[in-house]
PDB file of C-alpha atoms in Angstrom:
ATOM      1  CA  MET A1377     -27.625  -4.955 -60.852  1.00  0.00           C
ATOM      2  CA  LYS A1378     -26.894  -2.248 -62.666  1.00  0.00           C
ATOM      3  CA  ASN A1379     -23.360  -0.870 -63.284  1.00  0.00           C
ATOM      4  CA  LEU A1380     -23.834   2.667 -61.567  1.00  0.00           C
ATOM      5  CA  GLU A1381     -20.409   3.846 -61.589  1.00  0.00           C
ATOM      6  CA  SER A1382     -16.859   1.856 -63.237  1.00  0.00           C
ATOM      7  CA  LEU A1383     -13.623   1.990 -60.937  1.00  0.00           C
ATOM      8  CA  LYS A1384     -12.201   5.006 -61.220  1.00  0.00           C
ATOM      9  CA  ILE A1385      -8.443   4.990 -60.162  1.00  0.00           C
ATOM     10  CA  THR A1386      -6.521   8.010 -59.546  1.00  0.00           C
ATOM     11  CA  THR A1387      -3.325   8.913 -57.658  1.00  0.00           C
ATOM     12  CA  VAL A1388      -2.694  11.352 -54.642  1.00  0.00           C
ATOM     13  CA  GLY A1389       0.303  12.612 -53.254  1.00  0.00           C
ATOM     14  CA  ASP A1390       3.520  10.994 -54.693  1.00  0.00           C
ATOM     15  CA  ARG A1391       2.713   7.232 -52.601  1.00  0.00           C
ATOM     16  CA  GLU A1392      -0.872   6.493 -52.771  1.00  0.00           C
ATOM     17  CA  LEU A1393      -3.684   5.141 -55.055  1.00  0.00           C
ATOM     18  CA  ALA A1394      -7.581   5.850 -54.733  1.00  0.00           C
ATOM     19  CA  MET A1395     -10.126   3.378 -55.878  1.00  0.00           C
ATOM     20  CA  THR A1396     -13.604   4.458 -56.340  1.00  0.00           C
ATOM     21  CA  ARG A1397     -17.180   2.785 -56.900  1.00  0.00           C
ATOM     22  CA  VAL A1398     -20.775   3.428 -56.628  1.00  0.00           C
ATOM     23  CA  PHE A1399     -22.891   0.843 -55.451  1.00  0.00           C
ATOM     24  CA  ASP A1400     -26.706   0.412 -55.239  1.00  0.00           C
ATOM     25  CA  ALA A1401     -26.969  -1.016 -51.619  1.00  0.00           C
ATOM     26  CA  PRO A1402     -26.755   0.651 -48.516  1.00  0.00           C
ATOM     27  CA  ARG A1403     -23.498   0.646 -46.823  1.00  0.00           C
ATOM     28  CA  ASN A1404     -24.388  -1.509 -44.104  1.00  0.00           C
ATOM     29  CA  LEU A1405     -24.479  -4.454 -46.919  1.00  0.00           C
ATOM     30  CA  VAL A1406     -21.584  -3.272 -48.724  1.00  0.00           C
ATOM     31  CA  PHE A1407     -19.559  -3.483 -45.611  1.00  0.00           C
ATOM     32  CA  ASP A1408     -20.192  -7.025 -44.628  1.00  0.00           C
ATOM     33  CA  ALA A1409     -19.630  -7.882 -48.269  1.00  0.00           C
ATOM     34  CA  PHE A1410     -15.610  -6.505 -47.061  1.00  0.00           C
ATOM     35  CA  THR A1411     -16.076  -8.717 -43.729  1.00  0.00           C
ATOM     36  CA  LYS A1412     -17.558 -11.571 -43.644  1.00  0.00           C
ATOM     37  CA  PRO A1413     -15.508 -14.270 -45.007  1.00  0.00           C
ATOM     38  CA  GLU A1414     -17.813 -16.218 -47.101  1.00  0.00           C
ATOM     39  CA  LEU A1415     -19.002 -13.389 -48.595  1.00  0.00           C
ATOM     40  CA  VAL A1416     -15.651 -11.546 -49.268  1.00  0.00           C
ATOM     41  CA  ARG A1417     -15.083 -15.065 -51.121  1.00  0.00           C
ATOM     42  CA  ARG A1418     -17.380 -15.346 -53.351  1.00  0.00           C
ATOM     43  CA  TRP A1419     -16.284 -11.591 -55.202  1.00  0.00           C
ATOM     44  CA  LEU A1420     -12.960 -10.558 -54.510  1.00  0.00           C
ATOM     45  CA  LEU A1421     -11.074 -12.515 -56.830  1.00  0.00           C
ATOM     46  CA  GLY A1422      -9.684 -10.814 -59.420  1.00  0.00           C
ATOM     47  CA  PRO A1423      -9.632 -11.937 -62.612  1.00  0.00           C
ATOM     48  CA  ASP A1424     -11.670 -14.804 -64.093  1.00  0.00           C
ATOM     49  CA  GLY A1425     -10.188 -18.400 -63.629  1.00  0.00           C
ATOM     50  CA  TRP A1426      -9.077 -17.872 -59.753  1.00  0.00           C
ATOM     51  CA  SER A1427     -10.871 -19.040 -56.369  1.00  0.00           C
ATOM     52  CA  MET A1428      -9.934 -18.160 -52.676  1.00  0.00           C
ATOM     53  CA  PRO A1429      -9.502 -21.086 -50.667  1.00  0.00           C
ATOM     54  CA  VAL A1430      -8.170 -18.824 -47.591  1.00  0.00           C
ATOM     55  CA  CYS A1431      -9.928 -16.087 -46.595  1.00  0.00           C
ATOM     56  CA  GLU A1432      -9.884 -15.897 -42.668  1.00  0.00           C
ATOM     57  CA  ILE A1433     -10.786 -12.523 -40.826  1.00  0.00           C
ATOM     58  CA  ASP A1434     -10.682 -11.551 -37.571  1.00  0.00           C
ATOM     59  CA  LEU A1435     -12.105  -8.481 -37.564  1.00  0.00           C
ATOM     60  CA  LYS A1436     -10.642  -6.467 -34.314  1.00  0.00           C
ATOM     61  CA  VAL A1437      -8.271  -3.729 -33.990  1.00  0.00           C
ATOM     62  CA  GLY A1438      -5.121  -5.907 -34.132  1.00  0.00           C
ATOM     63  CA  GLY A1439      -6.434  -8.871 -35.693  1.00  0.00           C
ATOM     64  CA  ALA A1440      -5.473 -10.567 -38.661  1.00  0.00           C
ATOM     65  CA  TYR A1441      -6.777 -11.570 -41.637  1.00  0.00           C
ATOM     66  CA  ARG A1442      -5.284 -13.867 -44.288  1.00  0.00           C
ATOM     67  CA  TYR A1443      -6.156 -14.675 -48.225  1.00  0.00           C
ATOM     68  CA  VAL A1444      -4.698 -17.133 -50.994  1.00  0.00           C
ATOM     69  CA  TRP A1445      -6.338 -17.065 -54.768  1.00  0.00           C
ATOM     70  CA  ARG A1446      -5.725 -20.338 -56.213  1.00  0.00           C
ATOM     71  CA  ARG A1447      -5.957 -20.146 -60.101  1.00  0.00           C
ATOM     72  CA  ASP A1448      -8.297 -22.400 -61.221  1.00  0.00           C
ATOM     73  CA  THR A1449      -6.563 -23.932 -64.317  1.00  0.00           C
ATOM     74  CA  ASP A1450      -2.445 -24.738 -62.854  1.00  0.00           C
ATOM     75  CA  GLY A1451      -3.217 -24.524 -59.063  1.00  0.00           C
ATOM     76  CA  THR A1452      -0.932 -21.616 -58.571  1.00  0.00           C
ATOM     77  CA  GLU A1453      -1.608 -19.920 -55.434  1.00  0.00           C
ATOM     78  CA  MET A1454      -1.159 -16.084 -54.240  1.00  0.00           C
ATOM     79  CA  GLY A1455      -1.200 -15.103 -50.340  1.00  0.00           C
ATOM     80  CA  MET A1456      -1.631 -11.926 -48.636  1.00  0.00           C
ATOM     81  CA  GLY A1457      -2.218 -11.236 -45.290  1.00  0.00           C
ATOM     82  CA  GLY A1458      -2.278  -7.991 -42.899  1.00  0.00           C
ATOM     83  CA  VAL A1459      -3.767  -6.596 -39.473  1.00  0.00           C
ATOM     84  CA  TYR A1460      -6.766  -4.642 -39.003  1.00  0.00           C
ATOM     85  CA  ARG A1461      -5.821  -0.903 -37.347  1.00  0.00           C
ATOM     86  CA  GLU A1462      -9.092   0.826 -37.258  1.00  0.00           C
ATOM     87  CA  ILE A1463     -12.749  -0.001 -37.873  1.00  0.00           C
ATOM     88  CA  VAL A1464     -15.641   1.631 -37.981  1.00  0.00           C
ATOM     89  CA  PRO A1465     -18.173  -0.585 -38.283  1.00  0.00           C
ATOM     90  CA  ASN A1466     -20.256   0.837 -41.896  1.00  0.00           C
ATOM     91  CA  GLN A1467     -17.972   3.585 -41.819  1.00  0.00           C
ATOM     92  CA  LYS A1468     -14.506   2.801 -42.548  1.00  0.00           C
ATOM     93  CA  LEU A1469     -11.502   0.203 -42.458  1.00  0.00           C
ATOM     94  CA  VAL A1470      -7.955   0.576 -42.142  1.00  0.00           C
ATOM     95  CA  THR A1471      -5.688  -2.418 -42.977  1.00  0.00           C
ATOM     96  CA  THR A1472      -2.408  -3.175 -43.244  1.00  0.00           C
ATOM     97  CA  GLU A1473      -1.391  -5.111 -46.610  1.00  0.00           C
ATOM     98  CA  LYS A1474       1.918  -7.602 -47.482  1.00  0.00           C
ATOM     99  CA  PHE A1475       1.836  -9.874 -50.336  1.00  0.00           C
ATOM    100  CA  ASP A1476       3.429 -13.268 -49.564  1.00  0.00           C
ATOM    101  CA  GLN A1477       5.996 -13.073 -52.953  1.00  0.00           C
ATOM    102  CA  ALA A1478       6.156  -9.361 -52.816  1.00  0.00           C
ATOM    103  CA  TRP A1479       5.112  -7.379 -55.713  1.00  0.00           C
ATOM    104  CA  TYR A1480       6.362  -4.252 -53.983  1.00  0.00           C
ATOM    105  CA  PRO A1481       8.623  -3.429 -50.924  1.00  0.00           C
ATOM    106  CA  GLY A1482       7.273  -3.708 -47.735  1.00  0.00           C
ATOM    107  CA  GLU A1483       3.880  -3.354 -46.619  1.00  0.00           C
ATOM    108  CA  ALA A1484       1.016  -1.152 -47.602  1.00  0.00           C
ATOM    109  CA  VAL A1485      -1.722   0.430 -45.708  1.00  0.00           C
ATOM    110  CA  GLY A1486      -5.358   0.509 -47.218  1.00  0.00           C
ATOM    111  CA  THR A1487      -7.855   2.554 -46.062  1.00  0.00           C
ATOM    112  CA  LEU A1488     -11.423   1.618 -46.827  1.00  0.00           C
ATOM    113  CA  VAL A1489     -14.595   4.719 -46.421  1.00  0.00           C
ATOM    114  CA  LEU A1490     -18.047   3.860 -47.129  1.00  0.00           C
ATOM    115  CA  THR A1491     -20.162   6.944 -47.793  1.00  0.00           C
ATOM    116  CA  GLU A1492     -24.370   6.172 -48.467  1.00  0.00           C
ATOM    117  CA  GLN A1493     -26.446   8.464 -49.628  1.00  0.00           C
ATOM    118  CA  ALA A1494     -30.150   7.745 -51.208  1.00  0.00           C
ATOM    119  CA  GLY A1495     -29.586   4.004 -50.649  1.00  0.00           C
ATOM    120  CA  LYS A1496     -26.395   4.275 -52.762  1.00  0.00           C
ATOM    121  CA  THR A1497     -22.609   3.251 -50.982  1.00  0.00           C
ATOM    122  CA  THR A1498     -19.229   5.282 -52.375  1.00  0.00           C
ATOM    123  CA  ILE A1499     -16.536   3.015 -51.457  1.00  0.00           C
ATOM    124  CA  THR A1500     -13.270   5.130 -51.619  1.00  0.00           C
ATOM    125  CA  GLN A1501     -10.473   2.450 -51.104  1.00  0.00           C
ATOM    126  CA  THR A1502      -6.670   4.417 -51.174  1.00  0.00           C
ATOM    127  CA  MET A1503      -3.518   2.572 -50.672  1.00  0.00           C
ATOM    128  CA  LEU A1504      -0.557   3.928 -49.449  1.00  0.00           C
ATOM    129  CA  TYR A1505       2.875   2.241 -50.400  1.00  0.00           C
ATOM    130  CA  GLN A1506       6.217   2.641 -49.147  1.00  0.00           C
ATOM    131  CA  SER A1507       7.407   4.576 -52.084  1.00  0.00           C
ATOM    132  CA  ARG A1508       6.351   6.096 -55.358  1.00  0.00           C
ATOM    133  CA  GLU A1509       7.910   3.650 -57.506  1.00  0.00           C
ATOM    134  CA  ALA A1510       6.143   1.109 -55.411  1.00  0.00           C
ATOM    135  CA  ARG A1511       2.800   2.726 -56.503  1.00  0.00           C
ATOM    136  CA  ASP A1512       4.228   3.302 -59.761  1.00  0.00           C
ATOM    137  CA  GLY A1513       4.913  -0.444 -60.446  1.00  0.00           C
ATOM    138  CA  ILE A1514       1.362  -1.451 -58.916  1.00  0.00           C
ATOM    139  CA  ILE A1515      -0.417   0.674 -61.610  1.00  0.00           C
ATOM    140  CA  LYS A1516       1.653  -0.834 -64.463  1.00  0.00           C
ATOM    141  CA  SER A1517       0.794  -3.958 -63.150  1.00  0.00           C
ATOM    142  CA  GLY A1518      -2.501  -4.167 -64.339  1.00  0.00           C
ATOM    143  CA  MET A1519      -4.282  -4.304 -61.398  1.00  0.00           C
ATOM    144  CA  GLU A1520      -7.211  -2.707 -62.373  1.00  0.00           C
ATOM    145  CA  THR A1521      -8.877  -4.717 -64.586  1.00  0.00           C
ATOM    146  CA  GLY A1522      -8.865  -7.378 -61.478  1.00  0.00           C
ATOM    147  CA  VAL A1523     -10.158  -4.836 -59.281  1.00  0.00           C
ATOM    148  CA  ALA A1524     -12.852  -4.153 -61.678  1.00  0.00           C
ATOM    149  CA  ARG A1525     -13.777  -7.051 -61.885  1.00  0.00           C
ATOM    150  CA  SER A1526     -14.177  -8.402 -58.454  1.00  0.00           C
ATOM    151  CA  TYR A1527     -15.988  -4.930 -57.754  1.00  0.00           C
ATOM    152  CA  ASP A1528     -18.376  -6.379 -60.881  1.00  0.00           C
ATOM    153  CA  ARG A1529     -19.374  -9.489 -58.424  1.00  0.00           C
ATOM    154  CA  LEU A1530     -19.633  -7.352 -55.654  1.00  0.00           C
ATOM    155  CA  ALA A1531     -22.678  -5.423 -57.358  1.00  0.00           C
ATOM    156  CA  GLU A1532     -24.157  -8.876 -58.701  1.00  0.00           C
ATOM    157  CA  GLN A1533     -23.815 -10.118 -54.744  1.00  0.00           C
ATOM    158  CA  LEU A1534     -25.253  -7.229 -53.330  1.00  0.00           C
ATOM    159  CA  GLY A1535     -27.860  -7.189 -55.866  1.00  0.00           C
ATOM    160  CA  GLU A1536     -28.712 -10.969 -54.492  1.00  0.00           C
ATOM    161  CA  ARG A1537     -28.866  -9.754 -51.693  1.00  0.00           C
ATOM    162  CA  LEU A1538     -31.033  -6.819 -52.188  1.00  0.00           C
ATOM    163  CA  ALA A1539     -32.901  -8.853 -54.016  1.00  0.00           C
ATOM    164  CA  LYS A1540     -33.579 -11.399 -51.208  1.00  0.00           C
ATOM    165  CA  GLN A1541     -34.363  -8.936 -48.860  1.00  0.00           C
ATOM    166  CA  ARG A1542     -37.413  -7.700 -50.586  1.00  0.00           C
TER     167      ARG A1542
END
């Protein structure tokens, strides 16, 4: 699947970070990729060399999710989780986010919005942090490399799923 659009990251206000990318797939497939553990663990891996041995999703308002990533070379693990605050199937997810070993103080609130036009889905994922310093620290961490690689994997996975449907 071709890369329709590279990842765009922008700041919004004092405490938000917005990530946007277009995928050549209908939004119901994109929504599934964000909400079904068997699909999430195939693409949401960050840089190459990581796997996701734990991917738990209780997809309901008030339900929890938990991800644990493992670096394949040395077994280092990184975990995070949160709670679903709002779910609009195929359109929107609002979740909290907190890492086991904090990258930033407190928890963040993530909003994922999916919009579809002519069979292509734009995802806009906004993260609201507790402070400008927390947001700026995330930006300086180099996270865009891992997010971009994960989204590339998502594009590949969506292409495979579309090919099977044809």
